[in-house]
Amino acid sequence: MNDEQIRDSLRNLAATAPRTDIWPRISGQVEQQKPRRALWPHLRLRPLLVGLDALAIAALLFITVGPLGLVNPPAQRLGPNSGIAHPATQPAGISPTQATNDPIVGNLRDDGSPYHTLTDFVQRKAGDPDLMLPTYLPAGYKLSDIDTHGMFLVGTTASGKTVTETIRNHPWQANYQRTSPNLLPRLMDIRVGLRGPQDSSADFYKNLVGDTNPATLIARYQRPDRSIELYHNDAYAPKSQIAYVFVNDPNNSGQIMVAFIIEATYEISNDDLLKLADSIEQVDPEHLTSYRYGRTPEDQQSDQLVMVRTLVSRSGIDLSTVKVKNNFTLAELTDFMDGAASYMLPSALPAGYKMVDDIGAGIYGYDITDTTGVRRMVVEPSQFGWYVEYHKDIAGQDQQIMRLHESGHVRVARAGDTLRRSVTLPNPLDAVGNPSYEISGGYTSDSDRLTARYRRPDRIIELYHDVRLGPSQDRYAFVYFANQDAQYPLTQVSIYTPESMSDAELLKMADSIERVDPQRLADYQNGRSPAATPVADSTNQSPASPETWATLRQRPLALPSLAPGAGCPTSTGKQVSPDFGLALGDGPVYPVGFGASGSASYQGSRVAGGWYFLKVVWAGDPSYKGPILVRGRQIDGPNELRFSDGDNPPTELQLDTSAGGWTSSGWNNWVDYTRVRTSGCYAYQIDGLGFSKAITFKVTDK
Amino acid sequence: MNYQWLDEDEALRLCRNGDTAAYAVIVRRYQSEALRFTYLITGERGAAEDAAQDAFLDAYLHIRRYDPNRPFRPWLYKILSNAALKKRRKPQPQPLDDNTPSSADPHTEAVRDEQSATMQLALAQLPEAQRAALVLKYYSGFSENEIAAITGAHVGTVKSRLHYGKLALERIIRERYPWLANEHAASPLTFDKETVK
């Protein structure tokens, strides 16, 4: 049996799989849930941290390990290798019959209600919640909810009683979130499980979390009723810490050990983490709400900015004397940055629009002053951008019409990108639309929605809209400017216009954006005369009309047919531009990605709907302007050739030089997928204004 | 925002912020292949639906654990694989459903049905790990390295599973379902006798 035979057989078998639309089945549960706040492994440093000076970060992350200020009597601190024995051994798992002599006679099953709030949980447990929660929480944190998978088994006992029991190793999880409205959420999870008698800490973690604990054991603490293990995880950003708490379960006469995993960032000090671990106790169901916020005085100040407070306290400033501000209008931001602020704003606004910028424009930094107004500390703003909104009076009501958002200084080519290239372009604008570079920030350039690109010496303007909904809906524009900054070579300004503003107006506004002298901000509140700046004299091309596409489509597909087994007369790859790899054909539009031999393999590629993905760059000679229609089929067999994405991919590819990208030498380029179901000899037919070309290539599975 | 044209990266970014409409885009983009995959693993249509459903829920809840710098598909398959293996019942090959997609040619359809039945019966006999490895490679198109990441096994183990999985598949078909193997000597399920011991 060779690989192809297995593949074919599996495909045939898979064709009999159900074709259920899953989304309606899960949408209800998804709508009620939020993604769990996994602190690691992959949560990246949020922009907030980017702006903090190194000293502050160092101070913030400075860790002192010690059981300071515990609510309960101080724990005995032991070394990381002290090998504390488990306080108790216990039978494996909680048996549904353990609490009763009325045995379950059958039909024990998952009750199919996998997600529960705290209140639900208590109700389901009929007053026996078996719930343990911390009474102490770091300042600002609140319990957001509780959720779990397959928490309950339901069964019928010999006497006909319906019983419900918790499934072992499918415990609950509590998510805590600092809910200050002025900060990005900081998160902490508490997971609860039952530790088996033979489980090591590592086994327990893996069973509960489904992954290996990447953290390093720092210390163990022993108290009469619990042991606490503290781990630091420096493997991922942000660095985090984990505490295990092993407690004898009072509901099981010490026979069951309840184990907690508390995951937290270093924003929470070791002291706070230990306090929290130390405060976990059996919950009285009548007083559930008191566990939502903890009960220390600090917790009542839940809207305080915990991170800034930490920074301030580490700086020796009396917390009670300071005011912290982190939202700024543009004018305030200018002051905050000592005149170093820089804005790009439009000077031409359509009639009736006014700028509103007192909206707490994101996170920029912290201005900490004491109660007498003396500035005590400035935490540097992040390079995260700002935004303002434009409002308009519509039928007597002030409504938000559009938003202008500067995405800060857009990096070209993110670290780790496979497309990464050193940013040494003489003009960074050449990276826009160039498939060799990826621009992060805002929306990623998406050729599906890009309808036109305009180029001026100092900027590139891209217009996007959903072509299926028509030109008046969901439109936005990107305006790129070049910087003399090696690290941030592009600035991207986004204009979102969810209103029926014409493309011409949008373009005029994008064209009027200029760097603003902070002293003249007031001039930009209402926009200056539209006549002050000319409309772009760009290399404007109108997109091809539907009639033009229809004309091209009417050309018959005139591709040769080969006898099965005949050799595939592939086109030979050649260099047509230094901007691209080897290309096939003689233009003016060339597929790139088939090498010198004119072949490509789908081995290891994605597959959707049985269609494999072959990534193909289309290179367009600068001399050709207009639409290009690409179609194709297998010429040594009956199979189709399709394009782009999806389970049912389109049968044709439309390329238009009014909407493609450019390379520095002026070549157009588009990136798309060619889709095939199987290997064979294929051919494209490329139709444009005044030409029709066929290009033959081979697709293999090796 | 219109979600219809949302690209995957952007949809996933929105999902991480709890945007359920964006997650609907992800589900609908992957549900077909997910169902086929879980069906190949579980061998039952109902179990396949349950597994895919569980996996998509699980993926949503843990979407913040997904590293946006890595491909999403292998990450999803890790969850799908776990869910499908959990749902897998005892080998109970089901008769093909009436709504099996029909082909234009009745003969082709008949051959395909029998091939499918043969493969279904044979796959059901394989150890879980071998079955998962074979499906991930030969149906889902993952590389051996990706399969290792998805299944949590070493690459060498994956290679071994694939090798012995193929041999086992051939042996099972030959030994347990000789009538199917013999009747369709020219079908894709025939095997190279030189490689079968």
Coordinates of N, CA and C in Angstrom, one line a residue, chain A residues 54 247 254 377 405 440 443 506 544:
Chain A
A54 N 13.5 51.3 32.0 CA 14.1 50.0 32.4 C 14.2 49.9 33.9
V247 N -4.2 21.6 50.2 CA -5.0 21.7 51.5 C -5.8 20.4 51.7
G254 N -10.1 15.0 55.7 CA -8.6 15.0 55.5 C -8.2 13.9 54.5
M377 N 6.7 61.9 39.3 CA 7.2 60.8 38.6 C 6.4 60.8 37.2
H405 N -6.9 57.1 13.7 CA -6.0 56.3 14.6 C -4.6 56.2 14.1
S440 N 3.0 45.4 10.4 CA 2.1 45.1 11.5 C 1.4 46.4 11.9
Y443 N -5.0 46.9 10.7 CA -5.3 45.7 9.9 C -4.1 45.3 9.1
L506 N -13.0 60.7 1.2 CA -12.1 60.0 2.1 C -10.7 60.2 1.6
A544 N -11.1 47.9 -12.6 CA -11.8 47.4 -13.8 C -13.3 47.3 -13.5

